[in-house]
CSV table of C-alpha atoms and ligand atoms in Angstrom, one decimal:
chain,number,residue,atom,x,y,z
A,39,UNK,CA,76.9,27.1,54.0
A,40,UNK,CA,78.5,30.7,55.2
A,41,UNK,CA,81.5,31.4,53.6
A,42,UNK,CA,83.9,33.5,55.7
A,43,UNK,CA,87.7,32.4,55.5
A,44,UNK,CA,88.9,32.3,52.3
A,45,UNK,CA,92.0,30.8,51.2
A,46,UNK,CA,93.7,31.5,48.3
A,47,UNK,CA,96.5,29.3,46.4
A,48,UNK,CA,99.3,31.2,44.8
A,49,UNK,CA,100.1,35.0,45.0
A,50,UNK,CA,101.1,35.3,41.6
A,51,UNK,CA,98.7,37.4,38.8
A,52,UNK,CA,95.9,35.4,39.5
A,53,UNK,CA,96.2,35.0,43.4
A,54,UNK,CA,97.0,38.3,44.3
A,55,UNK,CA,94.0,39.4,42.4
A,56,UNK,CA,91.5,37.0,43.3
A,57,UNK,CA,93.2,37.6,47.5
A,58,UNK,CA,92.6,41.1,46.7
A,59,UNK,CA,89.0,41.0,45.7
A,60,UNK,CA,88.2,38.5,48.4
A,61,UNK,CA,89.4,41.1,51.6
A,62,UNK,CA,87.5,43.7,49.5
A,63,UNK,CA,84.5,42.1,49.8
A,64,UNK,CA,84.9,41.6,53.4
A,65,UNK,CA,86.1,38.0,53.8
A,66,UNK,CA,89.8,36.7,55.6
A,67,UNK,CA,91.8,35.9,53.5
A,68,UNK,CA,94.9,34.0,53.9
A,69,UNK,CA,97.3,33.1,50.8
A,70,UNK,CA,99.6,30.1,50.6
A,71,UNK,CA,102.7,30.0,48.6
A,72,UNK,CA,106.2,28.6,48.1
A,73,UNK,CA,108.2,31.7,49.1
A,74,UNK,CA,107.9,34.3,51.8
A,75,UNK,CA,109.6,36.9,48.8
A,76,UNK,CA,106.1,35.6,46.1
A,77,UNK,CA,104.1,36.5,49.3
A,78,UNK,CA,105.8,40.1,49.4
A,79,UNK,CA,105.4,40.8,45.7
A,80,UNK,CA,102.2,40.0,45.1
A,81,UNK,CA,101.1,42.0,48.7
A,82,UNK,CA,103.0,45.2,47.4
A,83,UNK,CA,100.9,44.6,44.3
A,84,UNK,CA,97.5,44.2,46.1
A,85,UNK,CA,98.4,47.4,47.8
A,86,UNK,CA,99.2,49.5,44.5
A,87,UNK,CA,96.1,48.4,43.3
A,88,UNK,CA,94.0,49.2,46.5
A,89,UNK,CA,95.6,52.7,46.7
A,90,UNK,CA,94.5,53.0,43.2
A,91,UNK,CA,90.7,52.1,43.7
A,92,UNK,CA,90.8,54.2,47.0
A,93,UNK,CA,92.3,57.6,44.8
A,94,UNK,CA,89.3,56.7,42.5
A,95,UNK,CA,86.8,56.8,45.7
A,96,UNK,CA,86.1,52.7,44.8
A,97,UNK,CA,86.4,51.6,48.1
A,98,UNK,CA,84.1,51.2,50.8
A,99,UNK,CA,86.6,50.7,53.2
A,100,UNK,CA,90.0,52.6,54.4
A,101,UNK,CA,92.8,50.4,52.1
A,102,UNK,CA,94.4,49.5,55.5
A,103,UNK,CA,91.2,48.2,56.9
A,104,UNK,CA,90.8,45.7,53.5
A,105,UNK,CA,94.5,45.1,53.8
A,106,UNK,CA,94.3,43.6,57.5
A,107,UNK,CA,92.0,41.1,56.6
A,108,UNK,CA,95.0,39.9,54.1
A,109,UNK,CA,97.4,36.9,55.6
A,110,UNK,CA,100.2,35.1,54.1
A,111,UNK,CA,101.8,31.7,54.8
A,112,UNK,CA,104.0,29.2,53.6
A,113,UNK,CA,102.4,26.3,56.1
A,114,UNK,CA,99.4,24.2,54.4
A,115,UNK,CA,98.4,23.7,58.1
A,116,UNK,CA,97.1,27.2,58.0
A,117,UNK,CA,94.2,27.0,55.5
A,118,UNK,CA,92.7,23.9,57.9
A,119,UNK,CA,89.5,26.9,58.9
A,120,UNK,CA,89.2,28.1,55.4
A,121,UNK,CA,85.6,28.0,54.1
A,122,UNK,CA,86.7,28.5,50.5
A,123,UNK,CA,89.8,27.3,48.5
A,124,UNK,CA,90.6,29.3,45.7
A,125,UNK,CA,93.9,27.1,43.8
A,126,UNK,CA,95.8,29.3,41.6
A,127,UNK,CA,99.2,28.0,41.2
A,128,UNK,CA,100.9,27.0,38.3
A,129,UNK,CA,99.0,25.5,35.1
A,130,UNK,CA,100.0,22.6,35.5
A,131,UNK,CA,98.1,19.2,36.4
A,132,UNK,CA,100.7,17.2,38.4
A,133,UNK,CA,101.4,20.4,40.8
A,134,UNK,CA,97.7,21.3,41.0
A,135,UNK,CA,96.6,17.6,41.7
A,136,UNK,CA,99.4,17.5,44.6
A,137,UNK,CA,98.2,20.2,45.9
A,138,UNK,CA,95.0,19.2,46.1
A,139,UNK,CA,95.5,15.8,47.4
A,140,UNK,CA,98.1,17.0,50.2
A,141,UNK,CA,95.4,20.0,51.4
A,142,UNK,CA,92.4,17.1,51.7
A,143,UNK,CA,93.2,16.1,55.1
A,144,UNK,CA,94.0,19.2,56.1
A,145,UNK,CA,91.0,21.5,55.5
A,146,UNK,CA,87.7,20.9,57.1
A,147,UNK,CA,85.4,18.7,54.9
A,148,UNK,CA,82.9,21.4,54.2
A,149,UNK,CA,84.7,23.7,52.6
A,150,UNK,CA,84.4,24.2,49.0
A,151,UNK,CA,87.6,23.1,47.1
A,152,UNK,CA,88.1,25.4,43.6
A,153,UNK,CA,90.3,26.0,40.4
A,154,UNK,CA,91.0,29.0,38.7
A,155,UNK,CA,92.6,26.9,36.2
A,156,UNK,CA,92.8,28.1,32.4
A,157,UNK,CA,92.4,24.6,30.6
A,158,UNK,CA,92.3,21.9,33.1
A,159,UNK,CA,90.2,19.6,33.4
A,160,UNK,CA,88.4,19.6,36.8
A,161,UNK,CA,87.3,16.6,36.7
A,162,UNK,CA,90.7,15.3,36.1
A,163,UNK,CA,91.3,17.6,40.0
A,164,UNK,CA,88.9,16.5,41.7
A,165,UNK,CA,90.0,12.9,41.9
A,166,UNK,CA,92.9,13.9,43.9
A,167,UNK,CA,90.3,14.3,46.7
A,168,UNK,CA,88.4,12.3,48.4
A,169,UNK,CA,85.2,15.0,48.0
A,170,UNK,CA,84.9,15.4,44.7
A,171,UNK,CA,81.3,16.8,45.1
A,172,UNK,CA,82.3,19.7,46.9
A,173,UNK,CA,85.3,20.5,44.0
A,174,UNK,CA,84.2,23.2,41.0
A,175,UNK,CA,86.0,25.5,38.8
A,176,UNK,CA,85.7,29.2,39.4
A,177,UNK,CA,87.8,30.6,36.7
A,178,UNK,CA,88.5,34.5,37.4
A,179,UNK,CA,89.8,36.8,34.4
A,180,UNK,CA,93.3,39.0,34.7
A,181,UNK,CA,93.2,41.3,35.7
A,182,UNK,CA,90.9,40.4,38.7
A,183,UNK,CA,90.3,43.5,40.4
A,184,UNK,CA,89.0,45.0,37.1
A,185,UNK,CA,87.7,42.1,34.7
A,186,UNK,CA,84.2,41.3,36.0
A,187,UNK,CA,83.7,38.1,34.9
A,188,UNK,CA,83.4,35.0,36.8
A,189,UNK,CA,83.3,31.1,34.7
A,190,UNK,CA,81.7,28.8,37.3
A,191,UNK,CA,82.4,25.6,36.4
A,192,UNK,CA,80.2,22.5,36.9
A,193,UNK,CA,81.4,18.5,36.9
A,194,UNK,CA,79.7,15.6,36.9
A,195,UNK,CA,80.4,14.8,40.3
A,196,UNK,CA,79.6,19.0,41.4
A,197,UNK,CA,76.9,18.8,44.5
A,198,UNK,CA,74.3,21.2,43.0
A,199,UNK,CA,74.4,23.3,46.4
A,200,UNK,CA,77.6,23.3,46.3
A,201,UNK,CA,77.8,25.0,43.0
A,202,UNK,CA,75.3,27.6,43.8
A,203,UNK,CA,77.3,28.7,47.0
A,204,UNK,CA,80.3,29.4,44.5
A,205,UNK,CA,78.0,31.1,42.4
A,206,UNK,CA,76.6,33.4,45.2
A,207,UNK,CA,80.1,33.8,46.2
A,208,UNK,CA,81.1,35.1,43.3
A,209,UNK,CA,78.4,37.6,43.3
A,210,UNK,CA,79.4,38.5,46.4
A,211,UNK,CA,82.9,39.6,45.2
A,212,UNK,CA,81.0,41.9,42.9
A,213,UNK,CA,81.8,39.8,39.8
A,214,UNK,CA,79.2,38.4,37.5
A,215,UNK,CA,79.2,34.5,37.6
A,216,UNK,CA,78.4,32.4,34.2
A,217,UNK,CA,77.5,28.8,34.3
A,218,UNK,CA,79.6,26.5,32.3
A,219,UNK,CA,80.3,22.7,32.9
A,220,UNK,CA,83.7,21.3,32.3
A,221,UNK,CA,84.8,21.2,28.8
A,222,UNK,CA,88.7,22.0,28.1
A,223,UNK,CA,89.1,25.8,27.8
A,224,UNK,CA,85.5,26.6,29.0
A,225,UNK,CA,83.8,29.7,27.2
A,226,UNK,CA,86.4,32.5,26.9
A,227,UNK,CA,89.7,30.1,26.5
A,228,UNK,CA,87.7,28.1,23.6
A,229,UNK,CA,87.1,31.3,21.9
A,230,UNK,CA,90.0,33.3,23.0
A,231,UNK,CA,93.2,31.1,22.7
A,232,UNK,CA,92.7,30.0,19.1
A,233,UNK,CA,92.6,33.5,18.4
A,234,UNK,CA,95.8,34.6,20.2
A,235,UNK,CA,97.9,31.9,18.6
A,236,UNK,CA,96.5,33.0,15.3
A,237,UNK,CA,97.9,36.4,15.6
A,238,UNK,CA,101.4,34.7,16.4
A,239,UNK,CA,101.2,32.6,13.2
A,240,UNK,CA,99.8,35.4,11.2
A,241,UNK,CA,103.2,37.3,12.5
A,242,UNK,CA,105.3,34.3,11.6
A,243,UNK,CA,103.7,34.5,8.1
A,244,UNK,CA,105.0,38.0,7.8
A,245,UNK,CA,101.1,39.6,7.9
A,246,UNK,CA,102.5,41.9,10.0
A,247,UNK,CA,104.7,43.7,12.7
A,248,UNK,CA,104.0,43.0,16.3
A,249,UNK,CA,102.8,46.8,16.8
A,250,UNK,CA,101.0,46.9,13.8
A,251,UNK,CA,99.1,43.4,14.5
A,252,UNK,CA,97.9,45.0,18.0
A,253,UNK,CA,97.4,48.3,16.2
A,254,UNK,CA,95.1,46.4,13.5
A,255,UNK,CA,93.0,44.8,16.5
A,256,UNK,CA,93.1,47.5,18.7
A,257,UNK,CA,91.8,50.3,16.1
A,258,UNK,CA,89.9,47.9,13.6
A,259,UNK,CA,88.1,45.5,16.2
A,260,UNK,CA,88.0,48.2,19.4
A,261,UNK,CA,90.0,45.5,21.3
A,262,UNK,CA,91.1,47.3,24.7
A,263,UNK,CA,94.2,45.5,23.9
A,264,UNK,CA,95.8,44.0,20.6
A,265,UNK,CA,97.1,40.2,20.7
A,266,UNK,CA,100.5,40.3,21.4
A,267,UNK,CA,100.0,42.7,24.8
A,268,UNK,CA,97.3,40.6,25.4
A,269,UNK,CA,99.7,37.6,25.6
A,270,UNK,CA,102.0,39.5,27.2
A,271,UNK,CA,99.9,40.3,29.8
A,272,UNK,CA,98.9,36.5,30.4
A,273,UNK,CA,102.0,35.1,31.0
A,274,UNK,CA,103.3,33.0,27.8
A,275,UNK,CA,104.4,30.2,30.3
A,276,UNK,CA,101.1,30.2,31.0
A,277,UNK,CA,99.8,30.5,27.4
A,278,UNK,CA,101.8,27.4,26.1
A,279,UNK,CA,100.9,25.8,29.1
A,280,UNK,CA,97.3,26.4,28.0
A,281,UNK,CA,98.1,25.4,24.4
A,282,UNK,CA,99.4,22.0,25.6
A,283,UNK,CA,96.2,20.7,27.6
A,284,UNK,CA,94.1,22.5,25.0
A,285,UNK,CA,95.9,20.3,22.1
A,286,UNK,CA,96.0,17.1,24.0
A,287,UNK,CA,92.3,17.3,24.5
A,288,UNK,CA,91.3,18.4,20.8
A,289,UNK,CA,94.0,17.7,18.3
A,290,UNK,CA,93.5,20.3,16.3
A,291,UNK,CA,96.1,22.8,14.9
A,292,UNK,CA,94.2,25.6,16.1
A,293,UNK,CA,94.9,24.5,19.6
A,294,UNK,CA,98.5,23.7,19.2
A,295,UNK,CA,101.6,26.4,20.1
A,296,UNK,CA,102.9,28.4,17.2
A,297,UNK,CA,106.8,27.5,17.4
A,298,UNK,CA,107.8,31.1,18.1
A,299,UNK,CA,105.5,31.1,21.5
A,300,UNK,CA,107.5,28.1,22.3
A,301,UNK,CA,110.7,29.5,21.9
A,302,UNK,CA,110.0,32.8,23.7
A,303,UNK,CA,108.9,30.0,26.6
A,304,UNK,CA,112.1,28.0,26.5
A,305,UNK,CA,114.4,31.7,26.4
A,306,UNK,CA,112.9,32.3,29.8
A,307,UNK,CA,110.8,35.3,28.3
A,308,UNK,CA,107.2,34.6,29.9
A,309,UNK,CA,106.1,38.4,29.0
A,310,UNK,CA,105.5,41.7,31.4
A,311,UNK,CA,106.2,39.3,34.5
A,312,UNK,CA,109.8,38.8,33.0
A,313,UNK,CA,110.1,42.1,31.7
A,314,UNK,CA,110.5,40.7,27.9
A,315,UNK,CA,108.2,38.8,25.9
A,316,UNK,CA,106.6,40.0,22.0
A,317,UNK,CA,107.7,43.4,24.0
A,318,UNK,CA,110.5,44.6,25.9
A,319,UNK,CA,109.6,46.4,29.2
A,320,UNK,CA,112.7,47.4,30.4
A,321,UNK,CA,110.9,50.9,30.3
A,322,UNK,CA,107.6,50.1,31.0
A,323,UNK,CA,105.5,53.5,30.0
A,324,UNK,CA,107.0,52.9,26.6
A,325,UNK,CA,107.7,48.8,25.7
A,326,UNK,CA,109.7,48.3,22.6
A,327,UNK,CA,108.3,45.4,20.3
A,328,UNK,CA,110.7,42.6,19.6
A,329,UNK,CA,111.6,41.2,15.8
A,330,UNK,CA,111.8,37.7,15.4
B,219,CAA,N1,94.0,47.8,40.1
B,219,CAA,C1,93.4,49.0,40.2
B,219,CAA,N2,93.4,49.8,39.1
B,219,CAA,C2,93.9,49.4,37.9
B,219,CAA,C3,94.6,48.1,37.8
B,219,CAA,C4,94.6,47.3,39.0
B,219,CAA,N3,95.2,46.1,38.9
B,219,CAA,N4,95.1,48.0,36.6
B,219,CAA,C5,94.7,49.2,35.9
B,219,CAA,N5,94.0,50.0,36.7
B,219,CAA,C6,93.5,51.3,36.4
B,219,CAA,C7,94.5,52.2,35.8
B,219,CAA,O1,95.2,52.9,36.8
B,219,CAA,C8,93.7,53.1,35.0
B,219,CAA,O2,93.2,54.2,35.8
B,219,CAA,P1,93.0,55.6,35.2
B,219,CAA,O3,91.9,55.5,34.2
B,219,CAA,O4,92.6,56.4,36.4
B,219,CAA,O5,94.3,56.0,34.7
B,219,CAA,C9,92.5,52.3,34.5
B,219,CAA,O6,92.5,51.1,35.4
B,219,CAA,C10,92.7,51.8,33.1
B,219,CAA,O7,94.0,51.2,33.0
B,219,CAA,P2,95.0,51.6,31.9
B,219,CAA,O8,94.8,53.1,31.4
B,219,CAA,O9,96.3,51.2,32.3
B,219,CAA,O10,94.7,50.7,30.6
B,219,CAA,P3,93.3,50.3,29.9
B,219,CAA,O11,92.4,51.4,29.7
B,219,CAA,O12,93.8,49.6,28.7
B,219,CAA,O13,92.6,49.3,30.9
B,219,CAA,C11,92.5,46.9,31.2
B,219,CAA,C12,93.3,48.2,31.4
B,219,CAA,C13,91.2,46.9,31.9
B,219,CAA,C14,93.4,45.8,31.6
B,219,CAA,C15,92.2,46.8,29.6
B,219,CAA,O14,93.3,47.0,28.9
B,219,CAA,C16,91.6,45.4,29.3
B,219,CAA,O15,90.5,45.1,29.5
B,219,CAA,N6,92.5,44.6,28.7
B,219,CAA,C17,92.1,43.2,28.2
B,219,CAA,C18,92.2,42.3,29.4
B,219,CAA,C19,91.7,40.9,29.1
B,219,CAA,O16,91.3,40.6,28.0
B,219,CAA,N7,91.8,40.0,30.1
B,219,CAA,C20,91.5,38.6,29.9
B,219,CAA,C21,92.7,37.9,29.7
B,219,CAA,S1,92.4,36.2,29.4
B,219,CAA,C22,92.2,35.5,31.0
B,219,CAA,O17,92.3,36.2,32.0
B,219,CAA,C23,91.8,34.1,31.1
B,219,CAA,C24,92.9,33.1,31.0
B,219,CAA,O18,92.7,32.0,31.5
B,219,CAA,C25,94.2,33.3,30.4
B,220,NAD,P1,101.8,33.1,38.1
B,220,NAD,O1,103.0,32.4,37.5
B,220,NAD,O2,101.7,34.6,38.0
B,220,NAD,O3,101.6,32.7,39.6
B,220,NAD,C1,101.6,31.4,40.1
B,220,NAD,C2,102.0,31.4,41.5
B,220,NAD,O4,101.8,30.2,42.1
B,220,NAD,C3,103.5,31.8,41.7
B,220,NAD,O5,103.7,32.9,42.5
B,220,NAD,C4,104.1,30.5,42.3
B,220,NAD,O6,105.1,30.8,43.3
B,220,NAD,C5,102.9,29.9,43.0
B,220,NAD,N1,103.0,28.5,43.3
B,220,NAD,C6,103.4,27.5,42.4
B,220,NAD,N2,103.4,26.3,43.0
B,220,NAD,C7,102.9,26.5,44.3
B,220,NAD,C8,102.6,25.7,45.3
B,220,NAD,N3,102.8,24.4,45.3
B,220,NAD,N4,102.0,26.2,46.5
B,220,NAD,C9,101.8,27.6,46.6
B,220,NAD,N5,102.1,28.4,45.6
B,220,NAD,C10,102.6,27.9,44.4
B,220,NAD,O7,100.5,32.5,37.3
B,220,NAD,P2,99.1,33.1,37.2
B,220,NAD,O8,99.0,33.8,35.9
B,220,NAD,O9,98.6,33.7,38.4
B,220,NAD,O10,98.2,31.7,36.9
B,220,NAD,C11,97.8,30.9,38.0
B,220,NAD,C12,96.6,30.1,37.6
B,220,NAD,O11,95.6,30.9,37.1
B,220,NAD,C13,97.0,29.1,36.4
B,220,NAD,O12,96.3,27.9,36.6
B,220,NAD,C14,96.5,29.9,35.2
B,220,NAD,O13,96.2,29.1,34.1
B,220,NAD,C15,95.2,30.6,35.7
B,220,NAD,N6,94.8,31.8,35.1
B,220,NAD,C16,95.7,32.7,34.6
B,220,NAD,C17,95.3,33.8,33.9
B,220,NAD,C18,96.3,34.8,33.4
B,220,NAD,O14,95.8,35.7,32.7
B,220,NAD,N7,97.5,34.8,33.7
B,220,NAD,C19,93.9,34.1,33.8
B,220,NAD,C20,93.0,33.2,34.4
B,220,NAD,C21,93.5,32.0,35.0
């Protein structure tokens, strides 16, 4: 099947990034969400970002020209021609199940239906549709423009063609696809989480300072990034989110959110997107770590 409209759900970290390298790679694009003003922020971001890759001589294209194959809306009726559906909305399986089950009808039965979810089951998604063979999981990495990898994710019920078009189409963004099937947290987030929330329960321990934990990694490891501005990055909503399906499914402490991540959650402080999190960004050349 030719892939050529693209829709993406969500124009937050994830969305704008995955609408971004979608338009790049020469498909239209057109991005659903809530809120004309998440549509506005996460275009102004596309555009920082495409000036960016443009400076560098990255871009094949004139930014404008990528830009113009960029739509937004805030009417599921407008995705009914998309090809590709790329879900990227909150982690959170109610939401992403009623979006799922309310876009059904709407697009055209041969498009391919897919998560970017973190944790998810999406086999657990897919049964919000009534085409569960043409649902997968492609789960992109933040930040998307620059992380290459691509998890393509495999169910039970996965059509195989339809899970080597997503695979292709992945390629075709420029990214480099793995194959996984559907097992909580995939590759990365089975390897990665447990080792994020250790870092936050070494700090509650008194191991060490924020700055000095992301120093330690950072220095001692050649991390790009140390744990707690890894986090921050993220989105803790999003990590505890994570840590909640990723518990339920394996009940073990590992999984489970340290109870400072929690309570950064509940005070509202999700991290750079918030402007506070482990760090304070209020200048954000220079973010000041918090003490806890
Ligand atoms: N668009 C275009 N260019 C960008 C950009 C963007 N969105 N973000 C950064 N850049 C550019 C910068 O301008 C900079 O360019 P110059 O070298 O010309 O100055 C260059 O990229 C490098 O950026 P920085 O100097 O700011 O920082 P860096 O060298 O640390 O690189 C990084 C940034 C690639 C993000 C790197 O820090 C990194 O790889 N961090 C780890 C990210 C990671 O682990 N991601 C996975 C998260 S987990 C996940 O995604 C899964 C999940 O389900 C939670
Ligand atoms: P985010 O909070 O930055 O963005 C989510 C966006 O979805 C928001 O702009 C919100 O307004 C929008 N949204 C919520 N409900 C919606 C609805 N019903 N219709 C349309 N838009 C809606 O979150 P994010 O970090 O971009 O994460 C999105 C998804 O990607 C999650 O499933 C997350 O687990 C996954 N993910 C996140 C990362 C990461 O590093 N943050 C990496 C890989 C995957």
């Amino acid at each position: 099947m030719e892939i050529r409209n693209v829709a993406v759900l969500g124009c937050g970290l994830m969305g704008s990034g995955i609408a971004q390298v979608s338009a790049t790679a020469g498909f239209e694009v057109t991005v659903l969400e809530v809120e004309q003003k998440f549509l506005d922020k996460g275009f102004a971001g596309i555009e920082k970002s495409l000036a960016k890759f443009a400076e560098k001589g990255n871009l094949k294209e004139a930014p404008q020209t990528i830009r113009a194959r960029l739509k937004g809306t805030t009417r599921k009726q407008d995705l009914a021609d998309s090809d590709m559906v790329i879900e990227a909305i909150v982690e959170n399986v109610a939401e992403k199940r009623q979006m799922f089950s309310a876009l059904d009808p709407i697009v055209k039965h041969k498009a391919i239906l897919a998560s970017n979810t973190s944790s998810i089951s999406i086999t657990e998604l897919l049964s919000a549709t009534k085409r569960p063979e043409r649902m997968i999981g492609m789960h992109f990495f933040n930040p998307v423009p620059l992380m290459k990898l691509v998890e393509v994710i495999k169910t039970i019920a996965t059509a195989p063609e339809v899970y080597e078009n997503a695979y292709e189409f992945a390629e075709k963004l420029g990214k480099v696809p793995v194959r996984t099937s559907d097992k909580t947290g995939f590759v990365v987030n089975r390897l990665l989480v447990p080792y994020l929330l250790d870092a936050i329960r070494a700090y509650e321990e008194g191991v060490g300072s924020i700055p000095d934990i992301d120093n330690a990694m950072k220095l001692g490891c050649g991390y790009p990034m140390g744990p707690f501005t890894l986090l921050d990055f993220v989105g803790l909503d999003t990590t505890y989110y994570i840590t909640q399906v990723m518990y339920d499914e394996f009940k073990e402490r590992r999984f489970a959110s340290p109870p400072l991540l929690k309570r950064l959650v509940m005070a509202g402080w999700y991290g750079r997107k918030t402007g506070k999190g482990f760090y304070d960004y209020s200048d954000p050349n220079n973010p000041v770590p918090g003490q806890f």
